[in-house]
């Protein structure tokens, strides 16, 4: 079953499930109404038999009523989950039809300066991030962005490849994992609130007598109340005791309130955290990376999900502070707020060393799961071979993943070592820039551990660096030409430092006159050859191709051309050996009305 068939079949199945769940919802509503009617009927028909029969029947019916409410709440949760699964499959079907704009585009991750992110459309609308992103939390989104911003070590790439392959075969689990994460988005704000509280000193646990006072004080006031009910103590003792305990409860609440205000807003996100981590804990994984990450949630027979659920339950109990009807008696008789804060501080002590690793590991799962979905959606993509030696790159049928398959023209690349500089000439709109971006974006994917849009792909472990899309900066009073010079300086500095970089340059020094541009470009190419830097340079300057006469073993000329017929241009977007000898600028200028 291919990906489209899977999503269509899954969608049909889920829609049928949703229909049944909604029918159950209607049934529960009628059953609850029936229970209420039965309670009224019990009064009417059993009253003559005695109060004992009435109370017994009402208690039984109330138990039934409560169970119906619980069952209805579970059914409602299943409806919500199924709705999310339906949306996930509908989005994937849109994705397969070329509409991937339903996914978050990661614009918040756009760096002001980066070696290649802006040139290759890594973030933002119609970006690589938007294409592959299936994360549901802010930490997960940032982790995926970090994957795309820098190459992983070779060992990590290999481990990720195996993990991605495994998750691509677990699409039902993958979708459940995504749906759980969509309940209430886990944010950095929640993480920071919890971190701040964890780093703060304990309010009550530091005073050791609270460990026994939390039980002794409620026992005292409850005993006094019971004795008062049976007239064994007088009004003075009773009311004085209530007054004193009210003061104690009030003073405790003054310290509890700031903690509760700090943590109350994370309760819903803890529910999401519990659901997602629980789904990881329950699944059987075979690859070493996923097993290693899973073990972080399952340490020494302790499950992180159980700890998170415990925290959520404590926070839910603490929320009773907002209910004056229940809060007053519970705090007066049980010192309710004190009990919950002591439980919170105990929880903090037990999990403090694991807390940050939960968020980090969950983020890793989300990022790898995103790549697993892409792997499933593109079974024709291949996992690249990563070589340690610098530098070589080989590939066939390499395409730009963001161009729809029916419009995409695939090409090849073959650079044997870093003594070979690839020079690509060609006419306007023939495909030079797209080719550079295809090579660049697939290299980025390869360095994350992802499959790539190619029939075969092998590349050395490198840091990509590019200069393709340069603009001026009014804020920094920087012209386009100076902005490009700054980029080129960064590239030269890395080359001179002997770093293992793979350079992509498109129309260098375009901001100056043609003579300076040719002279500067020629000098730069010579310097790159001298330093044995791996590079692809695309240019309109055909004279640069003549450098092969002086550097025959160091320059490989390729080109994109255009066919002209009756003043019409026809592009095949195919990379070919040699130098371009066809030009199209004059034809294009004529078409817009420039008289030549």
Coordinates of C-alpha atoms in Angstrom, one line a residue:
X1 CA 0.0 0.0 0.0
X2 CA 1.5 3.4 -1.0
X3 CA 1.2 6.5 1.1
X4 CA -1.9 7.8 -0.7
X5 CA -3.8 4.5 -0.4
X6 CA -2.8 4.3 3.3
X7 CA -4.1 7.8 4.1
X8 CA -7.3 7.3 2.1
X9 CA -8.0 3.9 3.8
X10 CA -7.1 5.3 7.2
X11 CA -9.4 8.3 6.7
X12 CA -12.3 6.0 5.8
X13 CA -11.7 3.8 8.8
X14 CA -11.4 6.8 11.2
X15 CA -14.6 8.5 9.8
X16 CA -16.5 5.2 10.5
X17 CA -15.0 5.1 14.0
X18 CA -16.0 8.8 14.6
X19 CA -19.6 8.0 13.5
X20 CA -19.8 5.1 16.0
X21 CA -18.3 7.3 18.8
X22 CA -20.9 10.0 18.2
X23 CA -23.7 7.4 18.3
X24 CA -22.3 6.3 21.7
X25 CA -22.3 9.9 22.8
X26 CA -26.0 10.2 22.0
X27 CA -26.7 6.9 23.8
X28 CA -24.9 8.1 26.9
X29 CA -27.0 11.3 26.9
X30 CA -30.2 9.2 26.9
X31 CA -28.9 6.8 29.6
X32 CA -28.0 9.7 31.8
X33 CA -31.4 11.1 31.4
X34 CA -32.8 7.7 32.1
X35 CA -30.8 7.5 35.4
X36 CA -32.2 10.9 36.5
X37 CA -35.7 9.7 35.7
X38 CA -35.0 6.5 37.6
X39 CA -33.9 8.4 40.7
X40 CA -37.2 10.4 40.6
X41 CA -39.2 7.2 40.1
X42 CA -37.4 5.6 43.1
X43 CA -38.8 8.3 45.3
X44 CA -42.3 7.8 43.9
X45 CA -42.5 4.0 43.9
X46 CA -40.3 3.0 46.8
X47 CA -41.3 5.7 49.3
X48 CA -44.1 3.5 50.7
X49 CA -41.7 0.7 51.3
X50 CA -39.5 2.8 53.6
X51 CA -36.6 5.3 53.5
X52 CA -34.1 2.4 53.5
X53 CA -35.3 1.2 50.1
X54 CA -35.4 4.7 48.7
X55 CA -31.8 5.5 49.8
X56 CA -30.5 2.1 48.6
X57 CA -32.0 2.6 45.2
X58 CA -30.8 6.2 44.9
X59 CA -27.2 5.3 45.9
X60 CA -27.2 2.5 43.3
X61 CA -28.6 4.9 40.6
X62 CA -26.1 7.6 41.6
X63 CA -23.3 5.1 41.1
X64 CA -24.7 4.2 37.7
X65 CA -25.0 8.0 36.9
X66 CA -21.4 8.7 37.9
X67 CA -20.1 5.7 35.8
X68 CA -22.1 7.0 32.8
X69 CA -20.5 10.4 33.2
X70 CA -17.0 8.8 33.3
X71 CA -17.7 6.6 30.3
X72 CA -19.1 9.7 28.4
X73 CA -15.9 11.7 29.2
X74 CA -13.7 8.8 27.9
X75 CA -15.9 8.7 24.8
X76 CA -15.5 12.4 24.4
X77 CA -11.7 12.2 24.6
X78 CA -11.8 9.5 21.9
X79 CA -13.9 11.7 19.7
X80 CA -11.4 14.6 20.1
X81 CA -8.5 12.2 19.4
X82 CA -10.2 10.7 16.3
X83 CA -11.0 14.2 15.0
X84 CA -7.3 15.1 15.2
X85 CA -6.4 11.8 13.5
X86 CA -8.8 12.6 10.7
X87 CA -7.3 16.1 10.3
X88 CA -3.8 14.5 10.2
X89 CA -4.7 12.2 7.3
X90 CA -6.5 14.9 5.4
X91 CA -3.4 17.1 5.7
X92 CA -1.2 14.4 4.4
X93 CA -3.4 13.9 1.4
X94 CA -3.2 17.6 0.8
X95 CA 0.6 17.3 1.1
X96 CA 0.7 14.5 -1.5
X97 CA -1.3 16.8 -3.8
X98 CA 1.3 19.6 -3.4
X99 CA -0.3 21.7 -0.7
X100 CA 2.1 21.5 2.3
X101 CA 1.2 25.0 3.5
X102 CA -1.1 23.6 6.2
X103 CA 2.0 22.9 8.3
X104 CA 3.8 25.4 10.5
X105 CA 6.6 27.1 8.4
X106 CA 9.1 27.7 11.2
X107 CA 9.4 31.4 10.5
X108 CA 10.4 32.0 14.1
X109 CA 13.6 30.0 13.4
X110 CA 14.8 32.2 10.5
X111 CA 18.3 33.3 11.5
X112 CA 19.5 36.8 10.7
X113 CA 22.8 35.4 9.5
X114 CA 23.4 31.8 8.5
X115 CA 25.7 29.9 6.2
X116 CA 22.9 28.6 3.9
X117 CA 19.5 28.8 5.6
X118 CA 18.2 31.9 3.7
X119 CA 19.7 31.0 0.4
X120 CA 18.1 27.5 0.4
X121 CA 14.7 28.5 1.8
X122 CA 15.2 26.3 4.9
X123 CA 12.6 28.3 7.0
X124 CA 9.6 30.4 6.2
X125 CA 6.7 30.0 3.8
X126 CA 7.3 27.4 1.1
X127 CA 10.4 26.2 2.9
X128 CA 12.0 22.9 3.6
X129 CA 11.0 23.2 7.2
X130 CA 7.4 23.6 6.3
X131 CA 7.6 20.7 4.0
X132 CA 8.9 18.2 6.5
X133 CA 7.6 19.6 9.8
X134 CA 5.2 17.4 11.8
X135 CA 6.2 18.5 15.2
X136 CA 3.5 19.6 17.7
X137 CA 5.5 21.3 20.5
X138 CA 7.8 24.3 20.6
X139 CA 10.8 22.2 21.8
X140 CA 10.1 19.8 19.0
X141 CA 9.9 22.5 16.4
X142 CA 13.2 24.0 17.6
X143 CA 14.9 20.6 17.6
X144 CA 13.9 20.0 14.0
X145 CA 15.2 23.5 13.1
X146 CA 18.5 22.7 14.8
X147 CA 18.7 19.5 12.8
X148 CA 18.5 21.6 9.6
X149 CA 20.9 24.3 10.7
X150 CA 24.0 22.2 11.2
X151 CA 25.4 18.8 10.2
X152 CA 25.2 16.0 12.7
X153 CA 28.2 13.9 13.5
X154 CA 28.5 10.9 11.2
X155 CA 27.5 8.4 13.9
X156 CA 24.4 10.4 14.7
X157 CA 23.4 10.6 11.1
X158 CA 23.6 6.8 10.8
X159 CA 21.6 6.3 14.0
X160 CA 19.0 8.7 12.8
X161 CA 18.7 7.0 9.4
X162 CA 17.9 3.7 11.1
X163 CA 15.4 5.4 13.5
X164 CA 13.7 7.2 10.6
X165 CA 13.4 3.9 8.7
X166 CA 11.7 2.3 11.7
X167 CA 9.3 5.2 12.4
X168 CA 8.3 5.3 8.7
X169 CA 7.0 1.8 9.2
X170 CA 5.0 2.8 12.2
X171 CA 2.6 5.3 10.7
X172 CA -0.4 4.4 13.0
X173 CA 1.8 5.0 16.1
X174 CA 3.2 8.1 14.4
X175 CA -0.2 9.6 13.9
X176 CA -1.3 8.8 17.4
X177 CA 1.9 10.4 18.7
X178 CA 1.1 13.5 16.7
X179 CA -2.6 13.6 17.8
X180 CA -1.6 13.3 21.4
X181 CA 0.8 16.2 21.0
X182 CA -1.9 18.4 19.5
X183 CA -4.1 18.4 22.5
X184 CA -2.5 21.4 24.2
X185 CA 0.7 22.5 22.6
X186 CA 3.7 22.1 24.9
X187 CA 5.5 25.5 25.0
X188 CA 8.8 26.8 26.2
X189 CA 6.8 29.1 28.5
X190 CA 5.5 26.0 30.5
X191 CA 9.0 24.6 30.6
X192 CA 10.5 27.8 31.8
X193 CA 7.8 28.1 34.5
X194 CA 8.6 24.6 35.8
X195 CA 12.3 25.3 35.6
X196 CA 12.0 28.5 37.6
X197 CA 10.0 26.7 40.3
X198 CA 12.4 23.8 40.4
X199 CA 15.3 26.1 40.9
X200 CA 13.6 28.0 43.7
X201 CA 14.0 27.0 47.3
X202 CA 11.3 24.9 48.9
X203 CA 8.9 26.9 51.0
X204 CA 7.7 24.2 53.5
X205 CA 9.8 21.1 53.1
X206 CA 12.8 22.9 54.5
X207 CA 11.0 23.0 57.9
X208 CA 11.1 19.4 58.9
X209 CA 8.2 19.5 61.4
X210 CA 5.8 20.0 58.6
X211 CA 6.3 16.4 57.7
X212 CA 4.3 15.4 60.8
X213 CA 2.3 18.6 61.4
X214 CA 0.5 18.1 58.1
X215 CA -1.2 15.0 59.7
X216 CA -1.3 16.1 63.3
X217 CA -3.0 19.5 62.8
X218 CA -5.9 18.1 60.7
X219 CA -6.3 15.3 63.2
X220 CA -6.7 17.9 66.0
X221 CA -9.3 20.0 64.3
X222 CA -11.3 17.1 63.0
X223 CA -11.3 15.6 66.5
X224 CA -12.5 18.9 68.0
X225 CA -15.3 19.1 65.4
X226 CA -16.4 15.5 66.1
X227 CA -16.4 16.1 69.8
X228 CA -18.4 19.3 69.3
X229 CA -21.0 17.4 67.3
X230 CA -21.4 15.0 70.2
X231 CA -21.5 17.9 72.7
X232 CA -18.3 16.8 74.3
X233 CA -16.6 20.2 74.0
X234 CA -18.2 23.7 74.4
X235 CA -18.6 26.5 72.0
X236 CA -15.6 28.4 73.2
X237 CA -13.1 25.6 72.4
X238 CA -14.9 24.9 69.1
X239 CA -15.0 28.4 67.7
X240 CA -11.6 29.3 69.1
X241 CA -10.1 26.3 67.4
X242 CA -11.8 27.2 64.1
X243 CA -10.5 30.7 64.3
X244 CA -6.9 29.6 65.0
X245 CA -7.0 27.1 62.2
X246 CA -8.5 29.7 59.9
X247 CA -5.5 31.9 60.7
X248 CA -3.1 29.0 60.0
X249 CA -4.8 28.2 56.7
X250 CA -4.7 31.9 55.7
X251 CA -1.0 32.2 56.4
X252 CA -0.2 29.0 54.5
X253 CA -2.2 30.3 51.5
X254 CA -0.1 33.5 51.4
X255 CA 2.9 31.3 50.5
X256 CA 1.0 28.8 48.4
X257 CA -0.7 31.4 46.1
X258 CA 2.5 32.5 44.2
X259 CA 3.5 28.9 43.6
X260 CA 0.1 28.0 42.3
X261 CA -0.1 31.1 40.1
X262 CA 3.2 30.1 38.6
X263 CA 2.3 26.5 37.9
X264 CA -1.5 26.5 37.3
X265 CA -1.0 27.5 33.6
X266 CA 1.0 24.4 32.8
X267 CA -1.6 21.8 33.9
X268 CA -3.1 21.4 30.5
X269 CA 0.3 21.0 28.9
X270 CA 1.2 18.4 31.4
X271 CA -1.7 16.4 30.1
X272 CA -0.2 16.6 26.6
X273 CA 3.2 15.7 27.9
X274 CA 1.8 12.7 29.7
X275 CA 0.0 11.5 26.6
X276 CA 3.0 11.8 24.3
X277 CA 5.5 10.3 26.6
X278 CA 3.2 7.5 27.6
X279 CA 2.8 6.6 23.9
X280 CA 6.6 6.4 23.6
X281 CA 6.9 4.3 26.8
X282 CA 4.4 1.7 25.5
X283 CA 5.8 1.2 22.0
X284 CA 8.4 -1.4 21.2
X285 CA 11.4 0.1 19.3
X286 CA 14.2 -1.9 17.7
X287 CA 16.8 0.7 16.7
X288 CA 19.4 1.8 19.2
X289 CA 18.7 5.6 19.1
X290 CA 14.9 5.1 19.8
X291 CA 15.7 2.6 22.5
X292 CA 18.2 4.9 24.1
X293 CA 15.7 7.8 24.1
X294 CA 12.9 5.5 25.3
X295 CA 15.1 4.4 28.3
X296 CA 15.2 8.1 29.4
X297 CA 11.5 7.8 30.1
X298 CA 11.8 4.4 31.7
X299 CA 14.5 4.4 34.3
X300 CA 14.7 1.8 37.1
X301 CA 11.1 0.6 36.7
X302 CA 10.0 4.3 36.9
X303 CA 8.0 5.8 34.1
X304 CA 8.2 9.5 33.4
X305 CA 4.6 9.5 32.3
X306 CA 3.6 8.4 35.8
X307 CA 5.6 11.2 37.4
X308 CA 4.0 13.8 35.0
X309 CA 0.5 12.4 35.7
X310 CA 1.2 12.8 39.4
X311 CA 2.2 16.4 38.9
X312 CA -0.9 17.1 36.9
X313 CA -3.1 15.5 39.6
X314 CA -1.5 17.6 42.3
X315 CA -2.1 20.8 40.3
X316 CA -5.7 19.8 39.7
X317 CA -6.2 19.3 43.4
X318 CA -4.6 22.6 44.1
X319 CA -7.0 24.3 41.7
X320 CA -9.7 23.8 44.3
X321 CA -8.2 27.0 45.8
X322 CA -10.4 28.8 43.2
X323 CA -13.6 27.1 44.4
X324 CA -14.6 29.0 47.6
X325 CA -17.4 26.4 48.5
X326 CA -14.9 23.6 48.7
X327 CA -11.7 25.5 49.5
X328 CA -12.8 26.9 52.9
X329 CA -13.8 23.6 54.6
X330 CA -11.0 21.6 53.1
X331 CA -8.3 24.1 54.2
X332 CA -9.9 24.5 57.6
X333 CA -10.1 20.8 58.3
X334 CA -7.4 19.3 56.2
X335 CA -5.0 22.2 55.5
X336 CA -5.6 21.3 51.8
X337 CA -3.2 23.8 50.3
X338 CA -0.4 22.7 52.6
X339 CA -0.9 19.0 51.6
X340 CA -0.7 19.8 47.9
X341 CA 2.4 22.1 48.2
X342 CA 4.2 19.5 50.3
X343 CA 3.4 16.9 47.6
X344 CA 4.7 19.3 44.9
X345 CA 7.9 19.8 46.7
X346 CA 8.3 16.0 47.2
X347 CA 7.6 15.6 43.5
X348 CA 10.3 18.2 42.7
X349 CA 12.9 16.4 44.7
X350 CA 12.2 13.1 43.1
X351 CA 12.3 14.2 39.4
X352 CA 14.6 17.3 39.4
X353 CA 17.5 15.5 37.7
X354 CA 15.3 14.1 34.9
X355 CA 13.0 17.0 34.1
X356 CA 15.0 18.7 31.4
X357 CA 15.9 15.5 29.7
X358 CA 12.2 14.7 29.2
X359 CA 11.6 17.8 27.2
X360 CA 14.8 17.3 25.2
X361 CA 14.1 13.7 24.4
X362 CA 10.5 14.3 23.5
X363 CA 11.7 17.1 21.1
X364 CA 14.1 14.5 19.5
X365 CA 11.3 12.1 19.0
X366 CA 9.1 14.7 17.3
X367 CA 11.9 15.8 14.9
X368 CA 12.8 12.2 14.0
X369 CA 9.1 11.4 13.6
X370 CA 8.7 14.3 11.1
X371 CA 11.5 12.8 9.0
X372 CA 9.9 9.4 9.3
X373 CA 6.6 10.8 7.8
X374 CA 8.6 12.3 4.9
X375 CA 10.3 8.9 4.4
X376 CA 6.9 7.2 4.3
X377 CA 5.5 9.8 1.9
X378 CA 8.5 9.4 -0.5
X379 CA 9.4 5.8 -0.8
X380 CA 11.4 6.6 -3.9
X381 CA 13.8 8.8 -1.9
X382 CA 17.0 7.2 -0.8
X383 CA 19.1 7.3 2.3
X384 CA 22.5 8.8 1.3
X385 CA 25.9 7.3 1.9
X386 CA 28.0 9.6 4.2
X387 CA 31.7 9.5 3.5
X388 CA 34.3 10.6 6.0
X389 CA 36.9 11.6 3.5
X390 CA 36.9 15.2 2.2
X391 CA 35.6 15.7 -0.5
X392 CA 33.4 13.8 -2.9
X393 CA 29.7 13.9 -4.0
X394 CA 27.9 11.6 -6.4
X395 CA 24.2 11.4 -7.2
X396 CA 21.7 10.5 -9.9
X397 CA 18.2 11.8 -10.5
X398 CA 18.6 14.5 -7.9
X399 CA 15.6 16.8 -7.6
X400 CA 14.5 19.8 -5.6
X401 CA 12.0 18.3 -3.0
X402 CA 9.8 21.5 -3.0
X403 CA 9.1 21.3 -6.7
X404 CA 6.1 19.0 -7.5
X405 CA 7.2 15.7 -8.9
X406 CA 5.3 16.2 -12.2
X407 CA 7.1 19.5 -12.8
X408 CA 10.5 18.5 -11.3
X409 CA 13.5 17.9 -13.6
X410 CA 16.1 15.8 -12.0
X411 CA 19.9 16.0 -12.6
X412 CA 23.2 14.4 -11.6
X413 CA 26.3 15.4 -9.8
X414 CA 29.8 13.8 -9.9
X415 CA 32.7 15.4 -8.1
X416 CA 35.5 13.0 -7.4
X417 CA 37.5 15.0 -4.9
X418 CA 38.1 18.5 -3.6
X419 CA 40.7 19.2 -6.3
X420 CA 37.8 19.5 -8.7
X421 CA 35.8 22.7 -8.8
X422 CA 32.5 22.6 -10.7
X423 CA 31.7 25.6 -12.9
X424 CA 28.1 25.8 -14.2
X425 CA 27.4 28.3 -17.0
X426 CA 24.1 28.9 -18.7
X427 CA 21.5 31.4 -20.0
X428 CA 18.9 33.1 -17.9
X429 CA 16.2 30.9 -16.4
X430 CA 17.9 27.8 -17.7
X431 CA 18.0 26.2 -14.2
X432 CA 21.4 27.0 -12.7
X433 CA 20.1 28.4 -9.4
X434 CA 17.5 25.6 -9.0
X435 CA 20.3 23.1 -9.6
X436 CA 22.5 24.7 -6.9
X437 CA 19.5 24.7 -4.5
X438 CA 18.7 21.1 -5.3
X439 CA 22.2 20.0 -4.5
X440 CA 22.3 22.2 -1.4
X441 CA 19.0 21.2 0.1
X442 CA 19.6 17.5 -0.4
X443 CA 23.0 17.9 1.2
X444 CA 21.3 19.6 4.2
X445 CA 18.8 16.7 4.4
X446 CA 21.7 14.2 4.1
X447 CA 23.5 15.9 7.1
X448 CA 20.4 15.5 9.2
X449 CA 20.0 11.8 8.6
X450 CA 17.0 12.2 6.3
X451 CA 16.4 10.5 3.0
X452 CA 17.0 12.7 0.0
X453 CA 15.2 13.4 -3.2
X454 CA 17.4 11.3 -5.5
X455 CA 17.8 7.9 -7.0
X456 CA 21.3 7.6 -5.5
X457 CA 23.3 10.0 -3.3
X458 CA 26.7 9.8 -1.7
X459 CA 28.4 12.8 -0.1
X460 CA 31.3 13.6 2.3
X461 CA 30.5 14.8 5.8
X462 CA 30.7 18.6 5.3
X463 CA 29.4 21.9 6.4
X464 CA 27.5 23.6 3.7
X465 CA 28.1 27.3 3.0
X466 CA 26.6 29.4 0.2
X467 CA 26.2 32.8 -1.3
X468 CA 23.2 32.9 -3.6
X469 CA 20.6 35.4 -2.4
X470 CA 22.2 38.6 -1.2
X471 CA 20.3 41.8 -0.3
X472 CA 21.2 45.1 1.1
X473 CA 20.5 45.9 4.8
X474 CA 19.2 49.4 5.5
X475 CA 19.4 48.9 9.2
X476 CA 23.1 48.3 9.0
X477 CA 23.6 50.7 6.1
X478 CA 25.0 47.9 4.0
X479 CA 24.8 47.8 0.2
X480 CA 24.1 44.6 -1.7
X481 CA 27.7 44.5 -2.9
X482 CA 29.1 45.0 0.5
X483 CA 26.7 42.4 2.0
X484 CA 28.0 39.9 -0.6
X485 CA 31.6 40.8 0.2
X486 CA 30.9 40.0 3.9
X487 CA 29.5 36.6 2.9
X488 CA 32.5 35.9 0.6
X489 CA 34.9 36.9 3.4
X490 CA 33.2 34.4 5.7
X491 CA 33.7 31.7 3.1
X492 CA 37.3 32.6 2.4
X493 CA 38.1 32.7 6.2
X494 CA 36.7 29.1 6.5
X495 CA 38.6 27.9 3.5
X496 CA 41.8 29.4 4.8
X497 CA 41.2 27.8 8.1
X498 CA 41.1 24.4 6.4
X499 CA 37.5 23.7 7.4
X500 CA 35.6 21.0 5.6
X501 CA 33.1 23.1 3.7
X502 CA 31.1 22.6 0.6
X503 CA 30.6 26.0 -1.2
X504 CA 27.7 27.0 -3.4
X505 CA 28.1 30.3 -5.2
X506 CA 25.5 31.8 -7.6
X507 CA 26.5 34.8 -9.8
X508 CA 29.2 36.2 -7.5
X509 CA 30.0 39.9 -7.3
X510 CA 26.9 40.8 -9.2
X511 CA 26.8 44.2 -7.5
X512 CA 29.8 45.7 -9.3
X513 CA 30.7 46.5 -12.9
X514 CA 31.4 43.6 -15.4
X515 CA 35.2 44.1 -15.4
X516 CA 35.6 44.1 -11.7
X517 CA 33.2 41.3 -11.5
X518 CA 35.1 39.1 -13.9
X519 CA 38.5 40.0 -12.3
X520 CA 37.2 39.3 -8.8
X521 CA 35.5 36.1 -9.8
X522 CA 38.5 34.8 -11.5
X523 CA 40.7 35.5 -8.5
X524 CA 38.3 33.9 -6.2
X525 CA 38.1 30.7 -8.3
X526 CA 41.9 30.5 -8.4
X527 CA 42.1 30.9 -4.6
X528 CA 39.5 28.1 -4.1
X529 CA 41.4 25.8 -6.4
X530 CA 44.7 26.6 -4.6
X531 CA 43.1 25.8 -1.2
X532 CA 41.4 22.7 -2.7
X533 CA 38.0 23.8 -1.5
X534 CA 34.9 21.9 -2.7
X535 CA 32.7 24.2 -4.6
X536 CA 30.0 24.7 -7.3
X537 CA 29.9 28.1 -9.0
X538 CA 27.1 29.1 -11.3
X539 CA 27.7 32.1 -13.5
X540 CA 26.7 34.0 -16.7
X541 CA 30.3 34.9 -17.3
X542 CA 31.3 32.4 -20.0
X543 CA 34.9 33.6 -20.0
X544 CA 35.4 32.0 -16.6
X545 CA 35.0 28.7 -18.2
X546 CA 38.3 29.4 -20.1
X547 CA 40.1 28.9 -16.7
X548 CA 40.0 25.2 -17.5
X549 CA 42.8 25.8 -20.0
X550 CA 45.1 26.8 -17.1
X551 CA 43.6 24.4 -14.5
X552 CA 42.6 21.4 -16.6
X553 CA 42.6 19.0 -13.7
X554 CA 40.8 21.3 -11.3
X555 CA 37.8 22.7 -13.2
X556 CA 34.9 20.7 -14.6
X557 CA 32.6 22.7 -16.9
X558 CA 28.9 22.0 -17.1
X559 CA 26.1 24.1 -18.4
X560 CA 22.3 24.5 -18.9
X561 CA 21.2 25.7 -22.3
X562 CA 18.1 26.9 -24.1
X563 CA 16.7 26.1 -27.5
X564 CA 15.3 29.0 -29.6
X565 CA 12.7 28.5 -32.3
X566 CA 10.8 31.4 -33.9
X567 CA 11.8 33.8 -31.1
X568 CA 10.4 31.3 -28.5
X569 CA 12.5 29.8 -25.8
X570 CA 12.4 26.2 -24.8
X571 CA 14.2 25.0 -21.6
X572 CA 14.9 21.3 -20.8
X573 CA 16.6 22.2 -17.5
X574 CA 19.1 19.4 -18.0
X575 CA 22.7 19.6 -16.8
X576 CA 25.2 18.9 -19.6
X577 CA 29.0 18.7 -19.8
X578 CA 30.8 21.6 -21.4
X579 CA 30.3 25.4 -21.7
X580 CA 27.0 27.1 -22.5
X581 CA 27.0 28.7 -26.0
X582 CA 23.3 29.8 -26.2
X583 CA 22.1 33.1 -24.8
X584 CA 18.5 34.3 -24.3
X585 CA 18.7 37.8 -22.7
X586 CA 18.3 39.6 -26.0
X587 CA 15.2 37.6 -26.9
X588 CA 13.7 38.3 -23.4
X589 CA 14.4 42.0 -23.7
X590 CA 12.7 42.1 -27.1
X591 CA 9.6 40.4 -25.6
X592 CA 9.1 43.2 -23.1
X593 CA 9.5 45.9 -25.7
X594 CA 13.1 46.9 -25.6
X595 CA 14.2 47.8 -29.1
X596 CA 17.6 46.2 -29.9

